[in-house]
Tab-separated table of C-alpha atoms in Angstrom:
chain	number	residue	atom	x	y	z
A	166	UNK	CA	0.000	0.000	0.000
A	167	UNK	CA	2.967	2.463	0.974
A	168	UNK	CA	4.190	1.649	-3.031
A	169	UNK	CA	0.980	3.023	-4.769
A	170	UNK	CA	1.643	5.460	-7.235
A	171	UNK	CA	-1.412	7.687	-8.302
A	172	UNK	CA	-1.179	8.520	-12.130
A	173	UNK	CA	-2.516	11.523	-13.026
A	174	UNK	CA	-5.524	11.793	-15.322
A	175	UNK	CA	-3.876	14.228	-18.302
A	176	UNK	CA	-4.479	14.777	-21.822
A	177	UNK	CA	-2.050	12.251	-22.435
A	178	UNK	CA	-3.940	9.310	-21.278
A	179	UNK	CA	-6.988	10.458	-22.415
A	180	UNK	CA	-5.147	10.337	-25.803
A	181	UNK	CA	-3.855	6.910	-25.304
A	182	UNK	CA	-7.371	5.708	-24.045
A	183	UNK	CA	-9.992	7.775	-26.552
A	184	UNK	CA	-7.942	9.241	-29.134
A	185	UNK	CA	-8.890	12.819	-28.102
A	186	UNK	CA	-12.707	11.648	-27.313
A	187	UNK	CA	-13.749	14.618	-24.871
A	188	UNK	CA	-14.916	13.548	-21.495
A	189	UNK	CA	-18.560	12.568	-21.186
A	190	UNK	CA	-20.863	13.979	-18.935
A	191	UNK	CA	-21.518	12.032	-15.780
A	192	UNK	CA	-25.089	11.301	-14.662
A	193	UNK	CA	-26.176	13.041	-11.518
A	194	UNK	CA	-26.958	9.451	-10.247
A	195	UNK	CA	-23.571	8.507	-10.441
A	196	UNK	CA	-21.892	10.575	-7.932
A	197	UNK	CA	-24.259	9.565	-5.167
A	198	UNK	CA	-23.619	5.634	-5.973
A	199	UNK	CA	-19.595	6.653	-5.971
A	200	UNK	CA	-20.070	7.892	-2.831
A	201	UNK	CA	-22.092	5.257	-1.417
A	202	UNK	CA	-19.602	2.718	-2.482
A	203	UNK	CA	-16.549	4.549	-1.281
A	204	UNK	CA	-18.615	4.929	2.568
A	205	UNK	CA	-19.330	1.623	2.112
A	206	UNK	CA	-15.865	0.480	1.897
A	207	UNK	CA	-14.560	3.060	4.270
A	208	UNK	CA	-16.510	1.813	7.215
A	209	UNK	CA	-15.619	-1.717	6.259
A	210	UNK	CA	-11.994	-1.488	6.923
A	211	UNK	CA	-12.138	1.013	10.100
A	212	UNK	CA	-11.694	4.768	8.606
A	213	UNK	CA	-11.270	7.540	6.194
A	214	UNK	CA	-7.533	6.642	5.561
A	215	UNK	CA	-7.836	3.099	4.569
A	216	UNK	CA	-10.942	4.394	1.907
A	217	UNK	CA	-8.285	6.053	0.200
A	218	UNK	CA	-6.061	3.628	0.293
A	219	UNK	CA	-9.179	1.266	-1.540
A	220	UNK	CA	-9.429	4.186	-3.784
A	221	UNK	CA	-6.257	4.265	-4.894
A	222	UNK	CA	-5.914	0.597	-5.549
A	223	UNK	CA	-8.762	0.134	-7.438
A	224	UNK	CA	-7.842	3.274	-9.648
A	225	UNK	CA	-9.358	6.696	-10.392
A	226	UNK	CA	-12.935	6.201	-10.476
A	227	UNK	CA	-15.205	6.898	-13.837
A	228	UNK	CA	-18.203	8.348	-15.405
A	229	UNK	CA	-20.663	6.171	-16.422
A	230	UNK	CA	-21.812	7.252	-20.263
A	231	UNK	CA	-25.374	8.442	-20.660
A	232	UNK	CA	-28.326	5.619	-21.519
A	233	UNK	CA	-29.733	6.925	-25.051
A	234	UNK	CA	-33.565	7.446	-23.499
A	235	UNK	CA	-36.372	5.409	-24.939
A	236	UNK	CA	-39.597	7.714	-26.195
A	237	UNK	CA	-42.307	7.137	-22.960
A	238	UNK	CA	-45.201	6.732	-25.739
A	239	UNK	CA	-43.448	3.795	-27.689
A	240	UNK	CA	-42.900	1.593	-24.828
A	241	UNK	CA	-45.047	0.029	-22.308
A	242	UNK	CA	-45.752	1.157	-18.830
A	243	UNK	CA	-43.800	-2.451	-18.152
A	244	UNK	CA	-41.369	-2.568	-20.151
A	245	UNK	CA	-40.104	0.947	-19.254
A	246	UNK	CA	-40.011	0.339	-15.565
A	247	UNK	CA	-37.730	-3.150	-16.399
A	248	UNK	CA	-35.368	-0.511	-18.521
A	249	UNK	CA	-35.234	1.935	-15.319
A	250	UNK	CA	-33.900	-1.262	-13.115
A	251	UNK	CA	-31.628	-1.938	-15.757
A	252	UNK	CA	-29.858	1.537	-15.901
A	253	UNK	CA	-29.818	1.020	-12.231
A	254	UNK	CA	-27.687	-2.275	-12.721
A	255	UNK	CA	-25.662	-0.619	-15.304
A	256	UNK	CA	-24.702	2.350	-13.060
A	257	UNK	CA	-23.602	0.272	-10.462
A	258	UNK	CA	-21.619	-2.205	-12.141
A	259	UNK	CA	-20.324	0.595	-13.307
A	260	UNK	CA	-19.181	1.706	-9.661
A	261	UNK	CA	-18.045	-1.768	-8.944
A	262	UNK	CA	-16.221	-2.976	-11.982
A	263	UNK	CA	-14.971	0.125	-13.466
A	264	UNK	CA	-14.133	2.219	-16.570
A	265	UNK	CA	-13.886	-0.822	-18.916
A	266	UNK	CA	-17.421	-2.092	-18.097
A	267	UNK	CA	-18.919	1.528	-18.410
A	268	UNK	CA	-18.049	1.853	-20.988
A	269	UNK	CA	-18.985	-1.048	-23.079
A	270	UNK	CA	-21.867	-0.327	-25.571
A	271	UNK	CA	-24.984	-1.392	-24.294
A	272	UNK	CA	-23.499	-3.339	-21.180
A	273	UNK	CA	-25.955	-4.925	-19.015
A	274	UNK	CA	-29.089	-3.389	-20.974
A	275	UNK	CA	-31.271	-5.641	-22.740
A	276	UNK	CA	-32.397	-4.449	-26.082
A	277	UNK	CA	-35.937	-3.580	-26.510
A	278	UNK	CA	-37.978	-4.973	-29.737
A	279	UNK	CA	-39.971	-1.796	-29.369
A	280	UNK	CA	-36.360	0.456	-29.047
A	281	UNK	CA	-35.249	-1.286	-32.164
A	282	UNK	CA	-38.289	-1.175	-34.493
A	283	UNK	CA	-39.232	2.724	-33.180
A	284	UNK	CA	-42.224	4.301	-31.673
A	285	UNK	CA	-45.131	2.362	-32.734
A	286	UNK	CA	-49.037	2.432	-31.090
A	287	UNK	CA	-49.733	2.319	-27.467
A	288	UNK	CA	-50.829	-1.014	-26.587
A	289	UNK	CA	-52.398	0.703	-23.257
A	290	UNK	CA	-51.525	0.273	-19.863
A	291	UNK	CA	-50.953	-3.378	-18.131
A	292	UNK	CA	-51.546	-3.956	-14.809
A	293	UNK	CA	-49.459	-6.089	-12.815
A	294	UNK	CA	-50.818	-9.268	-12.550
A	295	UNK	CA	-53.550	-9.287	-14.092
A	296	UNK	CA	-54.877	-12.499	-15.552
A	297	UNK	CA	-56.697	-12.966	-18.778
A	298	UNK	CA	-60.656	-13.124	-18.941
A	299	UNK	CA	-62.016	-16.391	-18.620
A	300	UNK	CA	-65.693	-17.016	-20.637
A	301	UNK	CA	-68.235	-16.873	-18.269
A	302	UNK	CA	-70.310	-19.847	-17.676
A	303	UNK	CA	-72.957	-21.113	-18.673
A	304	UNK	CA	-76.310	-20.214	-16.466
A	305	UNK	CA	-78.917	-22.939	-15.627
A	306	UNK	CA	-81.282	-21.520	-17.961
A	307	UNK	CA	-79.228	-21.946	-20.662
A	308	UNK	CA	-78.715	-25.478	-19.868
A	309	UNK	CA	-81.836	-26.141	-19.601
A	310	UNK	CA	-82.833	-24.296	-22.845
A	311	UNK	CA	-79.899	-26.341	-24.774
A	312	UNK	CA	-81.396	-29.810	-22.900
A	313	UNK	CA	-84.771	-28.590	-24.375
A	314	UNK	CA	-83.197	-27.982	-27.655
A	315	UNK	CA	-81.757	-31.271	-28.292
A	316	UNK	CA	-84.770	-33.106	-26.813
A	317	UNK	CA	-87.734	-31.396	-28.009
A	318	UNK	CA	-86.423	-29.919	-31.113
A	319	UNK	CA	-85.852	-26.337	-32.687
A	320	UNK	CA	-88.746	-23.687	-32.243
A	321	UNK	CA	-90.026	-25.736	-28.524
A	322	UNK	CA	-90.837	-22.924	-26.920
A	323	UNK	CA	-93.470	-21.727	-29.851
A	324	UNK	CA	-95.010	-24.840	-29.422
A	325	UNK	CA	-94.935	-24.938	-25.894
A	326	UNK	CA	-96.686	-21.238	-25.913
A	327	UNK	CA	-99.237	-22.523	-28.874
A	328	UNK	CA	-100.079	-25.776	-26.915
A	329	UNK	CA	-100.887	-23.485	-23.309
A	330	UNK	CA	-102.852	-21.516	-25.621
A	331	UNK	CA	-104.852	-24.684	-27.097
A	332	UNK	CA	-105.305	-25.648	-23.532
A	333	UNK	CA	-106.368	-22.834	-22.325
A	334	UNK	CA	-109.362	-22.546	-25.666
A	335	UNK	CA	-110.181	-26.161	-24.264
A	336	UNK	CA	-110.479	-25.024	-21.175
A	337	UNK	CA	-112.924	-21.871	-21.112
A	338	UNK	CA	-114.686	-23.104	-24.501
A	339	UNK	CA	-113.275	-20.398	-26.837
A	340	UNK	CA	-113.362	-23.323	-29.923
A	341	UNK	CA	-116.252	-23.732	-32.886
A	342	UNK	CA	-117.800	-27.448	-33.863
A	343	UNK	CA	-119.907	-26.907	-37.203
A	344	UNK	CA	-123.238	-29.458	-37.165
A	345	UNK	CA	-121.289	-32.434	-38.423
A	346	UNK	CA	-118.943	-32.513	-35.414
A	347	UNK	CA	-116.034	-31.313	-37.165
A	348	UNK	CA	-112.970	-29.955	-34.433
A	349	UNK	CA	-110.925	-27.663	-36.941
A	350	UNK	CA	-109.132	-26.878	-33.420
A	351	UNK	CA	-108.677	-30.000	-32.316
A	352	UNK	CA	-107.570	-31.743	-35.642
A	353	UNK	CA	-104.930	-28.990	-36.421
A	354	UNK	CA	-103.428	-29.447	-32.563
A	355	UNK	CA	-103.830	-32.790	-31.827
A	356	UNK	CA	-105.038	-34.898	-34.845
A	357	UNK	CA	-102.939	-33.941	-37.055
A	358	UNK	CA	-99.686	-33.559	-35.413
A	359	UNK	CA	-100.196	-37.009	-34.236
A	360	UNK	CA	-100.384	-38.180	-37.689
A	361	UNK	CA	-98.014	-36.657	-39.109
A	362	UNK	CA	-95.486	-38.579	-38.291
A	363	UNK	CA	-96.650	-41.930	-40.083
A	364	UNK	CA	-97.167	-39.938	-43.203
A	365	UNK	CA	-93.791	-38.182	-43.388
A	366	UNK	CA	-91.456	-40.647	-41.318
A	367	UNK	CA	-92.654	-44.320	-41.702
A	368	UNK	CA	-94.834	-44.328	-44.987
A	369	UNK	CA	-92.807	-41.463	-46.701
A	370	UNK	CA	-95.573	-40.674	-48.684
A	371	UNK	CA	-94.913	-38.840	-52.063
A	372	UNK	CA	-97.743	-36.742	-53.093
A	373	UNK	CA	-98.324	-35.638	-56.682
A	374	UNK	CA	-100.750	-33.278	-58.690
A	375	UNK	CA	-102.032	-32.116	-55.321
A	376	UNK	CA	-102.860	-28.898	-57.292
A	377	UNK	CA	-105.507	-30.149	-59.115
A	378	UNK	CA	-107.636	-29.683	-56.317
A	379	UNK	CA	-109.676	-26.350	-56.790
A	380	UNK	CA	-108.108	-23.439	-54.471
A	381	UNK	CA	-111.584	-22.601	-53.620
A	382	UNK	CA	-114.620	-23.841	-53.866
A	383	UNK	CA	-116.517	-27.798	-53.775
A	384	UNK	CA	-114.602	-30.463	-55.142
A	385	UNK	CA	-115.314	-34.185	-54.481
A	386	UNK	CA	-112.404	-36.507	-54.494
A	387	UNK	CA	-112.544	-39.898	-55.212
A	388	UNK	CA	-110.114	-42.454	-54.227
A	389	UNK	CA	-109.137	-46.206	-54.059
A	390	UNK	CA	-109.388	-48.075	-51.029
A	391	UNK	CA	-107.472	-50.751	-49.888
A	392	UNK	CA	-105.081	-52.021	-46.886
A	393	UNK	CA	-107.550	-54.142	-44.448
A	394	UNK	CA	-107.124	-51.132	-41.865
A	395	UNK	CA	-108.374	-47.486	-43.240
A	396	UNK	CA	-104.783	-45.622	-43.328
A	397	UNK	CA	-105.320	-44.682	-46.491
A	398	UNK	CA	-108.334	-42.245	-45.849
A	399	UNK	CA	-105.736	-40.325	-42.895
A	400	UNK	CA	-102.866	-40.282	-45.564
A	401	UNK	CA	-105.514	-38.645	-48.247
A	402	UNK	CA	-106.409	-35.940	-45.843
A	403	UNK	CA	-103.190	-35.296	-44.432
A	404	UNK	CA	-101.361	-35.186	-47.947
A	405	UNK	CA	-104.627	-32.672	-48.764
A	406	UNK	CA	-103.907	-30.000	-45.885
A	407	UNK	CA	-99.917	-30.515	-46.388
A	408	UNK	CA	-99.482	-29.861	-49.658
A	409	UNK	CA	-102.167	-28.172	-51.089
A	410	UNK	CA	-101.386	-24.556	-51.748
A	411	UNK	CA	-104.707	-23.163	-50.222
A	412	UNK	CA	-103.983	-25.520	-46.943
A	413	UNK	CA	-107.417	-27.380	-47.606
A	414	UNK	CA	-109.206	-29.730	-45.617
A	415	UNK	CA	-110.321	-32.899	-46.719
A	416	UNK	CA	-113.975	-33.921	-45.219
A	417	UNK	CA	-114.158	-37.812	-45.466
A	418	UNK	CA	-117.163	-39.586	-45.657
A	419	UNK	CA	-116.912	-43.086	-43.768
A	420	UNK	CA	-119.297	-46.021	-43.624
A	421	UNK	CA	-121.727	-46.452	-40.711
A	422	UNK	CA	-119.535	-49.360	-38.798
A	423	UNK	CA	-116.725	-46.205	-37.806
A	424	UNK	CA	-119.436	-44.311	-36.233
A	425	UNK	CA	-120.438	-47.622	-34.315
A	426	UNK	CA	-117.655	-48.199	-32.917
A	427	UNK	CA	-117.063	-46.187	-29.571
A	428	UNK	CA	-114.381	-43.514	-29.477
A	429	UNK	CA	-113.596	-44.418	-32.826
A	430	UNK	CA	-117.128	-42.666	-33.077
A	431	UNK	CA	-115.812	-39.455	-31.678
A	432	UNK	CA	-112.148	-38.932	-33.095
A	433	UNK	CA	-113.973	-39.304	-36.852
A	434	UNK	CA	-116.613	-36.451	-36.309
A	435	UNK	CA	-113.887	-33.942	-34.674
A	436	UNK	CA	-111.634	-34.805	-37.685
A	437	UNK	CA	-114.203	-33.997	-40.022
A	438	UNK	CA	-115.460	-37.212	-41.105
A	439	UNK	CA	-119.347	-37.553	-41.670
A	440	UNK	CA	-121.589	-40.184	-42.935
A	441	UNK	CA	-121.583	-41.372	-46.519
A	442	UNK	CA	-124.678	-40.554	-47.022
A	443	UNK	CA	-125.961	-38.414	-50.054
A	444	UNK	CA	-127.147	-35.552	-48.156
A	445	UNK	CA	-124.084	-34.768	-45.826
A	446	UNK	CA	-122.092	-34.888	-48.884
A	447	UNK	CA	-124.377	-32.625	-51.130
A	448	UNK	CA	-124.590	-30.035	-48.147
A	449	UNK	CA	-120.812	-30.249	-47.762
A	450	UNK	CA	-120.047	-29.381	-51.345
A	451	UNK	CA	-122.615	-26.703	-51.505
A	452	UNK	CA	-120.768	-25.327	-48.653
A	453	UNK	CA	-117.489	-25.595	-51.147
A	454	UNK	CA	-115.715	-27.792	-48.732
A	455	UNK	CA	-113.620	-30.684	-50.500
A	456	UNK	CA	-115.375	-34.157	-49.896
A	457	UNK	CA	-113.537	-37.540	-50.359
A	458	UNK	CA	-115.449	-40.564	-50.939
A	459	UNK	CA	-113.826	-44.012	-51.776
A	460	UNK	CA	-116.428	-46.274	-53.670
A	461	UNK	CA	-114.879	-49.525	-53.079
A	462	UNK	CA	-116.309	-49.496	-49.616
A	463	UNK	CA	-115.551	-52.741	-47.540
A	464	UNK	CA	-115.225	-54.954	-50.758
A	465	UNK	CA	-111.720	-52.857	-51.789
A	466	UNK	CA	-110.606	-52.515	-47.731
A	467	UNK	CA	-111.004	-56.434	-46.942
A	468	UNK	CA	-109.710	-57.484	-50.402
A	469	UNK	CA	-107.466	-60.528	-50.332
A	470	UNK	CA	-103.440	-59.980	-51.214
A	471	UNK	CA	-103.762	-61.592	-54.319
A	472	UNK	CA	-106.357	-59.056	-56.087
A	473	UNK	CA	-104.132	-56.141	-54.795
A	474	UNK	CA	-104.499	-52.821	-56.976
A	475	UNK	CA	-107.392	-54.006	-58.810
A	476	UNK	CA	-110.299	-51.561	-58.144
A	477	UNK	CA	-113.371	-53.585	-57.109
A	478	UNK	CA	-117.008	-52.317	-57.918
A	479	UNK	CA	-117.955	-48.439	-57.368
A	480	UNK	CA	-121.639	-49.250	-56.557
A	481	UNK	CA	-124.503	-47.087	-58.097
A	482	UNK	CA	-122.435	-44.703	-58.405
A	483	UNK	CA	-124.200	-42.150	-55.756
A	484	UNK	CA	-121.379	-39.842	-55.751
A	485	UNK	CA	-121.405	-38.736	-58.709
A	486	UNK	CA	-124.977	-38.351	-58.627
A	487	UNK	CA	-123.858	-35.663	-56.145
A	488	UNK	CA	-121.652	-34.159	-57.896
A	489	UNK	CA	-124.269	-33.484	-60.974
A	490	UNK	CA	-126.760	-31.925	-58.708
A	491	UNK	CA	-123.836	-29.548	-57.215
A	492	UNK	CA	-122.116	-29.338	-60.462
A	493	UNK	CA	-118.508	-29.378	-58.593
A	494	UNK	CA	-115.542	-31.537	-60.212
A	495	UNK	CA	-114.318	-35.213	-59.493
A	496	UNK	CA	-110.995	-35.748	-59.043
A	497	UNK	CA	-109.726	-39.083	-59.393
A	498	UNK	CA	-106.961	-39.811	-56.779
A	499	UNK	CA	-105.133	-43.145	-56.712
A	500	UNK	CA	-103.032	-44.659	-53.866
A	501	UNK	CA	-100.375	-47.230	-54.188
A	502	UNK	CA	-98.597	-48.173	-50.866
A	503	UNK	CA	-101.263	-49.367	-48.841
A	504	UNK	CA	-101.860	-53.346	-50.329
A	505	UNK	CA	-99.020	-54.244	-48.724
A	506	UNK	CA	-98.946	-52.740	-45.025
A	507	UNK	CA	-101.279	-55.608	-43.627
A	508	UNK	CA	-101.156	-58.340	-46.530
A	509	UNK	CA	-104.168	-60.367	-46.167
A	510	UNK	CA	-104.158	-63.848	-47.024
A	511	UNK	CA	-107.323	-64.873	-45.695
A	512	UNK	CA	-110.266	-64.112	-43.502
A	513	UNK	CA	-112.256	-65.762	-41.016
A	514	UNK	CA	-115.745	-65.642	-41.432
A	515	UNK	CA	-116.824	-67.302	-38.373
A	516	UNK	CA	-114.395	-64.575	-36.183
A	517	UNK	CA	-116.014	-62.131	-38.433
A	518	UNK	CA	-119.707	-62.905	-37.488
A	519	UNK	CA	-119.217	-63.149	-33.613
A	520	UNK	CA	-117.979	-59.874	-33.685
A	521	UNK	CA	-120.206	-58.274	-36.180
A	522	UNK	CA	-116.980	-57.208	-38.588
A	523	UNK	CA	-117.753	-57.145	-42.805
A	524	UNK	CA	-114.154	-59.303	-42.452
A	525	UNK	CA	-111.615	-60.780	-40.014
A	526	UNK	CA	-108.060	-60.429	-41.603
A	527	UNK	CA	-105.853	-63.559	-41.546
A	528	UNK	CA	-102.076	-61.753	-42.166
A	529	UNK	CA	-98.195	-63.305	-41.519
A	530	UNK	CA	-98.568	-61.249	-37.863
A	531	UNK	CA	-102.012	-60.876	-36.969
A	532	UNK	CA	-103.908	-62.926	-34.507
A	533	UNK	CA	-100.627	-64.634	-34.337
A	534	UNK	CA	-98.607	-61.394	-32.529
A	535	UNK	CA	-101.325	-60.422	-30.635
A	536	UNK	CA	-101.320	-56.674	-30.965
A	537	UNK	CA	-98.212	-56.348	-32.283
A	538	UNK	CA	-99.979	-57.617	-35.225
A	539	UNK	CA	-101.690	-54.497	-36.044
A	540	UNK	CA	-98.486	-52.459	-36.344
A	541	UNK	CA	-98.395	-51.838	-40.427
A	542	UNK	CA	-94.967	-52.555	-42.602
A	543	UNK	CA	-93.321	-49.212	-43.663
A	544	UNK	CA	-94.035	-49.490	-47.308
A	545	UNK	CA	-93.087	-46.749	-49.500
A	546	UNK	CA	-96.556	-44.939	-50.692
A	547	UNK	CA	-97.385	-42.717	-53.739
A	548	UNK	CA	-100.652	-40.501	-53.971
A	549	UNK	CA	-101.433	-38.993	-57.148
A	550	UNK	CA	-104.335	-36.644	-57.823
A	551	UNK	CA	-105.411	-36.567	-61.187
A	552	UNK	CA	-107.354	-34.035	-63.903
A	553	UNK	CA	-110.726	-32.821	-62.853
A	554	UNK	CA	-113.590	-33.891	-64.584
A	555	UNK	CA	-115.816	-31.578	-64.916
A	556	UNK	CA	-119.787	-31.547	-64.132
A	557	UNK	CA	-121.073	-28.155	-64.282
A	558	UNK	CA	-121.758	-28.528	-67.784
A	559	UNK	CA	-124.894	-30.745	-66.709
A	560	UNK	CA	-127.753	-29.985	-66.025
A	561	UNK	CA	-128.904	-31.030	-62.196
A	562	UNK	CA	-131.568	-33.150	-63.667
A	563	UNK	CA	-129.088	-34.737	-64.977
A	564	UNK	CA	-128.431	-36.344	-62.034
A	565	UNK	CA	-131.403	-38.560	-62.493
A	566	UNK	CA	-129.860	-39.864	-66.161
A	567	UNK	CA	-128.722	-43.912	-64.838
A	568	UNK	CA	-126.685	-43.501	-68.189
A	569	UNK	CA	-125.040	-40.323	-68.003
A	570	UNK	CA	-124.103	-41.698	-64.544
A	571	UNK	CA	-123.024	-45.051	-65.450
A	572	UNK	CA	-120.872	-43.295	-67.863
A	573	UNK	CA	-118.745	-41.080	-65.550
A	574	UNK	CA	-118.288	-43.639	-63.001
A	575	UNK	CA	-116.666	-45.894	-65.413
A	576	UNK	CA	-114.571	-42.683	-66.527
A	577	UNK	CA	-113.398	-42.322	-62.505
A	578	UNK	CA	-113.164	-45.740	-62.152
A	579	UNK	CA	-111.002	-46.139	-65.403
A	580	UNK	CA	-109.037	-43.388	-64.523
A	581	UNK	CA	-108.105	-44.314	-61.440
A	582	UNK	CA	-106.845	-47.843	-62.508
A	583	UNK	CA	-105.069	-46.677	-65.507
A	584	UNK	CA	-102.746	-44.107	-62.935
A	585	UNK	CA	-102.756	-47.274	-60.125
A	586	UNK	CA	-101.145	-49.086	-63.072
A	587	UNK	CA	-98.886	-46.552	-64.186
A	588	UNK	CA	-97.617	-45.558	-60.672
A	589	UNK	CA	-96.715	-49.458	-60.220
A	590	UNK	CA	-94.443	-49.537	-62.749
A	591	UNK	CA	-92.712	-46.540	-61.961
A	592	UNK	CA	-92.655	-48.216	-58.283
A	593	UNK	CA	-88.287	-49.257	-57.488
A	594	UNK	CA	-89.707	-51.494	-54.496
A	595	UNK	CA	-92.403	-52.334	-51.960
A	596	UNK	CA	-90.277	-50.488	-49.246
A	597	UNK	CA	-88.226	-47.982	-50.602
């Protein structure tokens, strides 16, 4: 220690050392860290003597070269307080290791993307610890509302509010039944949707020249009959107030043994089925509601498998009788599908007495499966309405000509096979 030499700080050696470089200024923070250090050390070894002694032997002490200062608006609130600790470091490694590590470019200062690309937008300020939004969750109602969804279908909750309302009509009595029994209300809410199903999902019925049906006005439909069980009739009307542009209803007339039968009795008159009689259906056309009648009766419903699709007798031909007095149109419609949902291969007469039936079907499930016998097989059906044939070019006397009526119920009838024949050979398969 009694060797030191102190070397003076000339323009010499700041020649050797900067080639002439003029001496920077030093940072007021500097001077306070310098003199922190050298109180630091001076109470460490006992006094103000041995802190010069330190001084000396650790040389002449240095400024520490100014921090170029990053613009406040092009870096974050976080960023810039991380640079402020690092000019900290810097100045006192500076202190503690010095002039050669002061004066190193960029010592100890991490560079900045946002330093080195410029000022660019304020990304706004970022708290501390602050955690990213998490998506709220789901309330009950909306689980319940998606359960609904998935169980009950799209659009529930209008037919939740339009069955309350039907209940509530049901209820207090706010709903109209004309003088043949006829429920529009009920059929559209309860008969109707219940069918629906059948016709769309498990019979797939394809329905054709639906427009020939008048938009307005009487019209009396006349159809084949067939399939041991009356589906047919519900696919007719259902295929009517489906596809029909107008949404018309089709008012069936059915033989006396459905309004025999109890609550068989009741579901027909509220769906607008009446008795085939020839003054219902006269006072239904004058009314200009669409009638359907199928001729064939019981002798085309209780047919045996082997005569399937050929028409049986139309009787005295009664409705078109009707039709000549009303002067509305017939339209022919013919139905292929239904032979083969209950294929009958015989019929038990005795069976058929004791229980006052016009037949008791013998098919491959029924008496055998017990009432799983009566469920039909999910044929594929077609249901083609045909050209009108006009009427009200009669006279309504003419409606007492046997001839004149012959005539046009061998037209119908005719018609009705030729298109049953036709449709059968356009026909893939039974089933699909």
């Amino acid at each position: 220690m009694a060797d030191a030499k102190v070397i003076p700080f000339d323009e010499d050696s700041r020649t050797r050392r900067g080639g002439g470089r003029s001496r920077p200024r030093s940072r007021k923070a500097a001077a306070p860290a310098g003199n922190a250090a050298v109180k630091a050390s001076g109470n460490a070894t006992g006094g103000a003597g041995q802190a010069e002694d330190a001084t000396a032997e650790q040389g002449p002490l240095t400024a520490v070269p100014e921090v170029a200062e990053i613009p406040a608006q092009a870096v974050p609130e976080g960023l810039a307080a991380e640079g402020r600790g690092a000019e900290a470091r810097v100045s006192e490694a500076a202190v503690s290791e010095g002039p050669e590590a002061a004066e190193a470019p960029g010592a100890g200062v991490p560079e900045s993307p946002a330093a080195a690309e410029g000022p660019g937008p304020d990304p706004g300020p970022e708290e501390p610890g602050e955690e990213p939004a998490e998506p709220e969750a789901l309330s009950l109602t909306d689980a319940l509302s998606g359960l609904a969804d998935k169980l009950l279908g799209g659009g529930w909750e209008r037919k939740a509010a339009s069955g309350l309302a039907f209940l509530r009509r049901r209820i207090t009595g706010e709903y109209e039944v004309d003088e043949f029994g006829y429920d529009e209300d009920l059929t559209e809410q309860v008969l109707m949707p219940l069918f629906r199903p059948l016709f769309e999902k498990y019979f797939r019925v394809e329905v054709k020249g639906v427009e020939n049906i008048p938009a307005e006005g009487g019209a009396l439909v006349v159809c084949n009959h067939s399939g041991t069980l009356p589906w047919d009739g519900v696919m007719a009307q259902i295929a009517v107030r489906d596809h029909h542009p107008a949404d018309r209803h089709l008012r069936l007339l059915a033989a006396d043994l459905v309004f025999a039968l109890p609550g068989v009795n009741e579901l027909a008159r509220k769906g607008g089925h009446t008795l085939a009689c020839t003054e219902d259906a006269q006072l239904l056309l004058e009314r200009g509601e669409v009638v359907g009648v199928m001729p064939e009766g019981f002798k085309g419903l209780g047919k045996p498998f082997a005569e399937r699709y050929k028409l049986q007798r139309f009787g005295r031909g009664g409705f078109v009788a009707t039709a000549l007095k009303t002067g509305k149109p017939i339209v022919p419609c013919s139905i292929v599908g239904a032979e083969e949902i209950y294929p009958m291969l015989g019929n038990s007469r005795t069976m058929a007495r004791l229980l006052g039936l016009p037949y008791f079907p013998l098919t491959p499930t029924f008496p055998w499966l017990g009432p799983l016998g009566t469920i039909p097989l999910p044929t594929k059906w077609t249901i083609q309405f045909g050209t009108p044939i006009p009427t009200d070019g009669y006279p309504p006397e003419s409606a007492e000509d046997p001839m004149l009526v012959f005539n046009l119920t061998d037209q119908v009838r005719e018609t009705i096979q030729h298109t049953l024949y036709e449709l059968l050979v356009q026909r893939r398969s039974v089933f699909f």
